[in-house]
C-alpha atoms as an extended CHARMM CRD file, in Angstrom:
* protein
*
       199  EXT
         1         1  MET       CA              0.0000000000        0.0000000000        0.0000000000  PROA      1               0.0000000000
         2         2  GLY       CA              1.2200000000        3.4600000000       -0.9270000000  PROA      2               0.0000000000
         3         3  ARG       CA              1.6790000000        6.2260000000        1.5780000000  PROA      3               0.0000000000
         4         4  ALA       CA             -1.2900000000        8.6180000000        1.9080000000  PROA      4               0.0000000000
         5         5  LYS       CA             -0.6610000000       11.9630000000        0.2680000000  PROA      5               0.0000000000
         6         6  LYS       CA             -0.3670000000       14.7810000000        2.7240000000  PROA      6               0.0000000000
         7         7  THR       CA             -2.1350000000       17.8630000000        1.4070000000  PROA      7               0.0000000000
         8         8  LYS       CA             -0.3430000000       21.1420000000        1.8260000000  PROA      8               0.0000000000
         9         9  LYS       CA             -2.2930000000       23.6030000000        3.9140000000  PROA      9               0.0000000000
        10        10  PHE       CA             -3.2760000000       26.7940000000        2.1240000000  PROA      10              0.0000000000
        11        11  ALA       CA             -1.6570000000       30.0610000000        3.2430000000  PROA      11              0.0000000000
        12        12  THR       CA              0.2390000000       28.5810000000        6.1870000000  PROA      12              0.0000000000
        13        13  MET       CA              2.3680000000       30.9390000000        8.2300000000  PROA      13              0.0000000000
        14        14  LYS       CA              5.3270000000       30.3390000000       10.4630000000  PROA      14              0.0000000000
        15        15  ARG       CA              4.2210000000       30.6930000000       14.0620000000  PROA      15              0.0000000000
        16        16  MET       CA              5.9010000000       33.6360000000       15.7000000000  PROA      16              0.0000000000
        17        17  ILE       CA              6.1810000000       34.7260000000       19.3280000000  PROA      17              0.0000000000
        18        18  SER       CA              4.6740000000       38.1280000000       19.9540000000  PROA      18              0.0000000000
        19        19  ALA       CA              7.0050000000       40.9110000000       21.1030000000  PROA      19              0.0000000000
        20        20  SER       CA              5.2470000000       41.1580000000       24.4900000000  PROA      20              0.0000000000
        21        21  ASP       CA              5.3910000000       37.4100000000       25.2670000000  PROA      21              0.0000000000
        22        22  PRO       CA              6.4250000000       36.7380000000       28.9190000000  PROA      22              0.0000000000
        23        23  ARG       CA              8.7970000000       33.9380000000       27.8120000000  PROA      23              0.0000000000
        24        24  LEU       CA             11.1260000000       36.4940000000       26.2330000000  PROA      24              0.0000000000
        25        25  LYS       CA             13.9540000000       38.0960000000       28.2020000000  PROA      25              0.0000000000
        26        26  ASP       CA             13.3030000000       41.5500000000       29.6310000000  PROA      26              0.0000000000
        27        27  LYS       CA             15.5940000000       43.3190000000       27.1640000000  PROA      27              0.0000000000
        28        28  ASP       CA             13.9110000000       41.6830000000       24.1240000000  PROA      28              0.0000000000
        29        29  ARG       CA             10.3740000000       42.1500000000       25.3280000000  PROA      29              0.0000000000
        30        30  ALA       CA              8.3250000000       45.1130000000       24.0590000000  PROA      30              0.0000000000
        31        31  PRO       CA              7.4340000000       47.6110000000       26.7970000000  PROA      31              0.0000000000
        32        32  PRO       CA              3.7830000000       47.5190000000       27.9290000000  PROA      32              0.0000000000
        33        33  LYS       CA              1.5680000000       50.2000000000       26.4840000000  PROA      33              0.0000000000
        34        34  LYS       CA              0.7090000000       52.8650000000       29.0080000000  PROA      34              0.0000000000
        35        35  GLY       CA             -2.7830000000       54.2680000000       28.8740000000  PROA      35              0.0000000000
        36        36  LYS       CA             -3.1100000000       58.0090000000       28.5810000000  PROA      36              0.0000000000
        37        37  LYS       CA             -3.8930000000       59.5530000000       31.9730000000  PROA      37              0.0000000000
        38        38  GLU       CA             -7.1690000000       61.4470000000       32.0760000000  PROA      38              0.0000000000
        39        39  ASP       CA             -6.8580000000       65.1010000000       32.9650000000  PROA      39              0.0000000000
        40        40  PRO       CA             -9.5860000000       65.9730000000       35.5190000000  PROA      40              0.0000000000
        41        41  ASN       CA             -9.6990000000       69.6000000000       34.3280000000  PROA      41              0.0000000000
        42        42  GLU       CA            -10.1360000000       68.6910000000       30.6310000000  PROA      42              0.0000000000
        43        43  ILE       CA            -13.5930000000       69.2790000000       29.1240000000  PROA      43              0.0000000000
        44        44  LYS       CA            -15.0670000000       66.0810000000       27.7270000000  PROA      44              0.0000000000
        45        45  THR       CA            -16.4660000000       66.2790000000       24.1980000000  PROA      45              0.0000000000
        46        46  THR       CA            -18.7780000000       63.7960000000       22.5450000000  PROA      46              0.0000000000
        47        47  GLU       CA            -19.3710000000       63.3420000000       18.8230000000  PROA      47              0.0000000000
        48        48  HSD       CA            -22.9820000000       63.8120000000       17.7870000000  PROA      48              0.0000000000
        49        49  VAL       CA            -24.2250000000       62.7600000000       14.3580000000  PROA      49              0.0000000000
        50        50  GLN       CA            -26.0930000000       65.5670000000       12.6230000000  PROA      50              0.0000000000
        51        51  GLN       CA            -29.7330000000       64.5560000000       12.1670000000  PROA      51              0.0000000000
        52        52  SER       CA            -31.1820000000       65.0990000000        8.7110000000  PROA      52              0.0000000000
        53        53  SER       CA            -33.3870000000       68.1900000000        8.3860000000  PROA      53              0.0000000000
        54        54  ALA       CA            -35.6170000000       66.2340000000        5.9650000000  PROA      54              0.0000000000
        55        55  LEU       CA            -37.0400000000       64.1070000000        8.7930000000  PROA      55              0.0000000000
        56        56  PHE       CA            -40.0240000000       64.9670000000       10.9490000000  PROA      56              0.0000000000
        57        57  PHE       CA            -39.4780000000       62.2050000000       13.5350000000  PROA      57              0.0000000000
        58        58  GLN       CA            -39.5350000000       59.0840000000       11.2820000000  PROA      58              0.0000000000
        59        59  TYR       CA            -41.5230000000       60.7960000000        8.5020000000  PROA      59              0.0000000000
        60        60  ASN       CA            -39.4530000000       61.9610000000        5.5430000000  PROA      60              0.0000000000
        61        61  THR       CA            -40.7180000000       65.3210000000        4.2740000000  PROA      61              0.0000000000
        62        62  GLN       CA            -38.4380000000       65.3360000000        1.2120000000  PROA      62              0.0000000000
        63        63  LEU       CA            -40.2340000000       62.4510000000       -0.4630000000  PROA      63              0.0000000000
        64        64  GLY       CA            -42.8230000000       63.6160000000       -2.9460000000  PROA      64              0.0000000000
        65        65  PRO       CA            -43.7260000000       63.3050000000       -6.5970000000  PROA      65              0.0000000000
        66        66  PRO       CA            -41.7700000000       62.9630000000       -8.8210000000  PROA      66              0.0000000000
        67        67  PHE       CA            -40.1970000000       60.1530000000       -6.7820000000  PROA      67              0.0000000000
        68        68  HSD       CA            -36.4620000000       59.4960000000       -7.1690000000  PROA      68              0.0000000000
        69        69  VAL       CA            -35.8030000000       55.7550000000       -7.0650000000  PROA      69              0.0000000000
        70        70  LEU       CA            -32.2850000000       54.3110000000       -6.6990000000  PROA      70              0.0000000000
        71        71  VAL       CA            -32.2950000000       50.9730000000       -8.5340000000  PROA      71              0.0000000000
        72        72  ASP       CA            -30.1260000000       48.0180000000       -7.4780000000  PROA      72              0.0000000000
        73        73  THR       CA            -28.6960000000       45.3350000000       -9.8180000000  PROA      73              0.0000000000
        74        74  ASN       CA            -30.9120000000       42.4520000000       -8.6890000000  PROA      74              0.0000000000
        75        75  PHE       CA            -34.0610000000       44.6110000000       -8.8700000000  PROA      75              0.0000000000
        76        76  VAL       CA            -33.5110000000       45.0190000000      -12.6310000000  PROA      76              0.0000000000
        77        77  ASN       CA            -32.8440000000       41.2720000000      -13.0560000000  PROA      77              0.0000000000
        78        78  PHE       CA            -35.9500000000       40.2290000000      -11.0850000000  PROA      78              0.0000000000
        79        79  SER       CA            -38.0890000000       42.7020000000      -13.0330000000  PROA      79              0.0000000000
        80        80  ILE       CA            -36.9450000000       41.1170000000      -16.3030000000  PROA      80              0.0000000000
        81        81  LYS       CA            -37.6400000000       37.6220000000      -14.9090000000  PROA      81              0.0000000000
        82        82  ASN       CA            -41.1960000000       38.7050000000      -14.0490000000  PROA      82              0.0000000000
        83        83  LYS       CA            -41.6020000000       40.4650000000      -17.4570000000  PROA      83              0.0000000000
        84        84  MET       CA            -42.2850000000       43.8630000000      -15.8860000000  PROA      84              0.0000000000
        85        85  ASP       CA            -41.6800000000       47.3180000000      -17.3040000000  PROA      85              0.0000000000
        86        86  ILE       CA            -39.7000000000       49.0260000000      -14.5210000000  PROA      86              0.0000000000
        87        87  VAL       CA            -40.8850000000       52.6340000000      -14.9610000000  PROA      87              0.0000000000
        88        88  GLN       CA            -44.5360000000       51.7190000000      -15.5870000000  PROA      88              0.0000000000
        89        89  SER       CA            -44.6680000000       49.3090000000      -12.6370000000  PROA      89              0.0000000000
        90        90  MET       CA            -43.1510000000       51.9450000000      -10.3350000000  PROA      90              0.0000000000
        91        91  MET       CA            -45.8820000000       54.3770000000      -11.3810000000  PROA      91              0.0000000000
        92        92  ASP       CA            -48.5380000000       51.6970000000      -10.7330000000  PROA      92              0.0000000000
        93        93  CYS       CA            -47.1110000000       51.2430000000       -7.2360000000  PROA      93              0.0000000000
        94        94  LEU       CA            -46.8150000000       54.9120000000       -6.2700000000  PROA      94              0.0000000000
        95        95  TYR       CA            -49.5280000000       56.5320000000       -8.4590000000  PROA      95              0.0000000000
        96        96  ALA       CA            -47.0630000000       59.2760000000       -9.4180000000  PROA      96              0.0000000000
        97        97  LYS       CA            -44.1770000000       60.0160000000      -11.7520000000  PROA      97              0.0000000000
        98        98  CYS       CA            -41.0280000000       58.0680000000      -10.8550000000  PROA      98              0.0000000000
        99        99  ILE       CA            -37.4910000000       58.7410000000      -12.0410000000  PROA      99              0.0000000000
       100       100  PRO       CA            -35.2640000000       55.6480000000      -11.7430000000  PROA      100             0.0000000000
       101       101  TYR       CA            -31.6110000000       56.4150000000      -10.9790000000  PROA      101             0.0000000000
       102       102  ILE       CA            -28.6700000000       54.1590000000      -11.8310000000  PROA      102             0.0000000000
       103       103  THR       CA            -25.3090000000       54.7060000000      -10.1320000000  PROA      103             0.0000000000
       104       104  ASP       CA            -22.0080000000       53.9360000000      -11.8600000000  PROA      104             0.0000000000
       105       105  CYS       CA            -21.4770000000       51.0160000000       -9.4420000000  PROA      105             0.0000000000
       106       106  VAL       CA            -24.7470000000       49.3150000000      -10.4370000000  PROA      106             0.0000000000
       107       107  MET       CA            -23.8630000000       49.8550000000      -14.1060000000  PROA      107             0.0000000000
       108       108  ALA       CA            -20.4090000000       48.3260000000      -13.5240000000  PROA      108             0.0000000000
       109       109  GLU       CA            -21.9550000000       45.3180000000      -11.7270000000  PROA      109             0.0000000000
       110       110  LEU       CA            -24.3070000000       44.6830000000      -14.6580000000  PROA      110             0.0000000000
       111       111  GLU       CA            -21.4080000000       44.9450000000      -17.1140000000  PROA      111             0.0000000000
       112       112  LYS       CA            -19.3860000000       42.4580000000      -15.0240000000  PROA      112             0.0000000000
       113       113  LEU       CA            -22.2210000000       39.9050000000      -15.1580000000  PROA      113             0.0000000000
       114       114  GLY       CA            -21.4840000000       39.3400000000      -18.8420000000  PROA      114             0.0000000000
       115       115  SER       CA            -23.5550000000       38.5670000000      -21.9080000000  PROA      115             0.0000000000
       116       116  LYS       CA            -26.2140000000       36.6480000000      -19.9350000000  PROA      116             0.0000000000
       117       117  TYR       CA            -27.4840000000       39.9440000000      -18.5120000000  PROA      117             0.0000000000
       118       118  ARG       CA            -27.1760000000       42.0660000000      -21.6580000000  PROA      118             0.0000000000
       119       119  ILE       CA            -30.9670000000       42.7010000000      -21.6930000000  PROA      119             0.0000000000
       120       120  ALA       CA            -30.6910000000       44.2550000000      -18.2220000000  PROA      120             0.0000000000
       121       121  LEU       CA            -27.8610000000       46.4560000000      -19.4690000000  PROA      121             0.0000000000
       122       122  ARG       CA            -29.9260000000       47.5850000000      -22.4560000000  PROA      122             0.0000000000
       123       123  ILE       CA            -32.8930000000       48.4370000000      -20.2200000000  PROA      123             0.0000000000
       124       124  VAL       CA            -30.6880000000       50.4300000000      -17.8390000000  PROA      124             0.0000000000
       125       125  LYS       CA            -29.2380000000       52.4560000000      -20.7410000000  PROA      125             0.0000000000
       126       126  ASP       CA            -32.7700000000       53.6600000000      -21.5490000000  PROA      126             0.0000000000
       127       127  PRO       CA            -32.9460000000       57.5150000000      -21.5990000000  PROA      127             0.0000000000
       128       128  ARG       CA            -35.7080000000       57.4270000000      -18.9460000000  PROA      128             0.0000000000
       129       129  PHE       CA            -33.1000000000       56.1800000000      -16.4470000000  PROA      129             0.0000000000
       130       130  GLU       CA            -30.9410000000       58.9310000000      -14.9360000000  PROA      130             0.0000000000
       131       131  ARG       CA            -27.2400000000       58.2520000000      -14.3530000000  PROA      131             0.0000000000
       132       132  LEU       CA            -25.5310000000       59.1830000000      -11.0680000000  PROA      132             0.0000000000
       133       133  PRO       CA            -21.7160000000       59.4240000000      -11.1340000000  PROA      133             0.0000000000
       134       134  CYS       CA            -19.7470000000       57.7880000000       -8.2870000000  PROA      134             0.0000000000
       135       135  MET       CA            -16.6440000000       59.4670000000       -6.8590000000  PROA      135             0.0000000000
       136       136  HSD       CA            -15.5350000000       56.6930000000       -4.4560000000  PROA      136             0.0000000000
       137       137  LYS       CA            -13.1120000000       53.7940000000       -4.9740000000  PROA      137             0.0000000000
       138       138  GLY       CA            -14.3470000000       50.3210000000       -5.8980000000  PROA      138             0.0000000000
       139       139  THR       CA            -17.6000000000       49.1810000000       -7.4900000000  PROA      139             0.0000000000
       140       140  TYR       CA            -19.5000000000       47.6120000000       -4.5710000000  PROA      140             0.0000000000
       141       141  ALA       CA            -23.0400000000       48.8150000000       -5.2050000000  PROA      141             0.0000000000
       142       142  ASP       CA            -24.4930000000       48.0850000000       -1.7320000000  PROA      142             0.0000000000
       143       143  ASP       CA            -22.0900000000       50.4290000000        0.0780000000  PROA      143             0.0000000000
       144       144  CYS       CA            -22.5620000000       53.0330000000       -2.6290000000  PROA      144             0.0000000000
       145       145  LEU       CA            -26.3740000000       53.0070000000       -2.2980000000  PROA      145             0.0000000000
       146       146  VAL       CA            -26.2870000000       53.0560000000        1.5260000000  PROA      146             0.0000000000
       147       147  ASN       CA            -23.8540000000       56.0150000000        1.5660000000  PROA      147             0.0000000000
       148       148  ARG       CA            -25.8970000000       57.9490000000       -0.9760000000  PROA      148             0.0000000000
       149       149  VAL       CA            -29.1280000000       57.4000000000        0.9410000000  PROA      149             0.0000000000
       150       150  THR       CA            -27.4560000000       58.3900000000        4.2280000000  PROA      150             0.0000000000
       151       151  GLN       CA            -26.2710000000       61.6830000000        2.7390000000  PROA      151             0.0000000000
       152       152  HSD       CA            -29.4620000000       62.5650000000        0.8310000000  PROA      152             0.0000000000
       153       153  LYS       CA            -32.7910000000       61.3830000000        2.1920000000  PROA      153             0.0000000000
       154       154  ALA       CA            -34.6200000000       62.1730000000       -1.0720000000  PROA      154             0.0000000000
       155       155  TYR       CA            -34.4130000000       58.6500000000       -2.5200000000  PROA      155             0.0000000000
       156       156  ILE       CA            -36.4260000000       55.4390000000       -2.4400000000  PROA      156             0.0000000000
       157       157  VAL       CA            -34.2030000000       52.3270000000       -2.7450000000  PROA      157             0.0000000000
       158       158  ALA       CA            -35.4330000000       49.6020000000       -5.1030000000  PROA      158             0.0000000000
       159       159  THR       CA            -33.8330000000       46.2600000000       -4.2040000000  PROA      159             0.0000000000
       160       160  CYS       CA            -34.5850000000       42.5720000000       -3.6520000000  PROA      160             0.0000000000
       161       161  ASP       CA            -31.3740000000       41.9240000000       -1.7020000000  PROA      161             0.0000000000
       162       162  LYS       CA            -32.0830000000       40.8470000000        1.9090000000  PROA      162             0.0000000000
       163       163  ASP       CA            -28.7730000000       42.1320000000        3.3050000000  PROA      163             0.0000000000
       164       164  LEU       CA            -29.1430000000       45.5360000000        1.6700000000  PROA      164             0.0000000000
       165       165  LYS       CA            -32.7460000000       45.7870000000        2.9190000000  PROA      165             0.0000000000
       166       166  ARG       CA            -31.5600000000       45.0010000000        6.4480000000  PROA      166             0.0000000000
       167       167  ARG       CA            -28.9350000000       47.7490000000        6.2320000000  PROA      167             0.0000000000
       168       168  ILE       CA            -31.3880000000       50.3250000000        4.8970000000  PROA      168             0.0000000000
       169       169  ARG       CA            -34.0140000000       49.5210000000        7.5590000000  PROA      169             0.0000000000
       170       170  LYS       CA            -31.5460000000       50.8620000000       10.1250000000  PROA      170             0.0000000000
       171       171  LEU       CA            -31.6890000000       54.2990000000        8.4380000000  PROA      171             0.0000000000
       172       172  PRO       CA            -34.8030000000       56.2690000000        9.3750000000  PROA      172             0.0000000000
       173       173  GLY       CA            -37.0510000000       57.7050000000        6.6500000000  PROA      173             0.0000000000
       174       174  VAL       CA            -35.7900000000       55.6670000000        3.6640000000  PROA      174             0.0000000000
       175       175  PRO       CA            -38.5270000000       53.6090000000        1.9360000000  PROA      175             0.0000000000
       176       176  ILE       CA            -37.6280000000       50.3030000000        0.2430000000  PROA      176             0.0000000000
       177       177  MET       CA            -39.2640000000       49.1540000000       -2.9910000000  PROA      177             0.0000000000
       178       178  TYR       CA            -39.2200000000       45.4220000000       -3.6660000000  PROA      178             0.0000000000
       179       179  LEU       CA            -40.9300000000       42.7600000000       -5.7670000000  PROA      179             0.0000000000
       180       180  THR       CA            -43.7230000000       40.6050000000       -4.4010000000  PROA      180             0.0000000000
       181       181  ASN       CA            -46.3770000000       38.5070000000       -6.2040000000  PROA      181             0.0000000000
       182       182  HSD       CA            -45.3860000000       39.8150000000       -9.6690000000  PROA      182             0.0000000000
       183       183  ARG       CA            -45.7900000000       43.4570000000       -8.6850000000  PROA      183             0.0000000000
       184       184  TYR       CA            -43.8610000000       46.1690000000       -6.8960000000  PROA      184             0.0000000000
       185       185  SER       CA            -44.5280000000       46.9490000000       -3.2700000000  PROA      185             0.0000000000
       186       186  ILE       CA            -43.0290000000       49.5040000000       -0.9260000000  PROA      186             0.0000000000
       187       187  GLU       CA            -42.3520000000       49.4550000000        2.7940000000  PROA      187             0.0000000000
       188       188  ARG       CA            -42.0790000000       52.3440000000        5.2700000000  PROA      188             0.0000000000
       189       189  MET       CA            -44.0600000000       54.7280000000        3.0850000000  PROA      189             0.0000000000
       190       190  PRO       CA            -47.5700000000       55.5550000000        4.3160000000  PROA      190             0.0000000000
       191       191  ASP       CA            -48.4220000000       57.7200000000        1.2690000000  PROA      191             0.0000000000
       192       192  ALA       CA            -48.0230000000       54.8920000000       -1.2910000000  PROA      192             0.0000000000
       193       193  TYR       CA            -51.6510000000       54.3210000000       -2.3050000000  PROA      193             0.0000000000
       194       194  GLY       CA            -50.8880000000       51.8140000000       -5.0660000000  PROA      194             0.0000000000
       195       195  ALA       CA            -48.8250000000       49.4710000000       -2.9150000000  PROA      195             0.0000000000
       196       196  PRO       CA            -50.5530000000       46.1970000000       -1.9680000000  PROA      196             0.0000000000
       197       197  LYS       CA            -51.7420000000       46.3580000000        1.6230000000  PROA      197             0.0000000000
       198       198  ASP       CA            -50.3940000000       43.7310000000        4.0380000000  PROA      198             0.0000000000
       199       199  ARG       CA            -53.2200000000       41.9660000000        5.8170000000  PROA      199             0.0000000000
């Protein structure tokens, strides 16, 4: 019988002793970090996040027709799967004019998905869709949408991504549009008359 092959472990590192390890001699050991002493006369300051002036408690006063909707990658793909016209279905949901917005990150994500999603790319390049330029590094659309919505509370976020929905629910006054039962619905927006009512 042959000897069993021993698989090499991926990304193995040589185990090193830390500089503050008690087994080291005193001269080799790193000195312990001393905490900064608190000055009793110093005035303590606390950082306070500036609350958006658009909010009246949880109610967002900046939302109103025409509605500005930030569209996520998977929202476009699910709409195509369900054979829905994005702009028309948004209007059916909100009973008002809707302007869908596509950020550069979402556009880049759709381009990365390849030829399988070329229909989605063609829909997004429609002149009815407004383009929003991104100034940050990387093309991770979730972070981009969350940052944009945190800065400007004038948007509705259209997504079917559970993680992104969970992140946006933590921000007050930002409605989420999603797909349910072959139609669009919206949460956290009391003025949406066309949205299907949850019983």
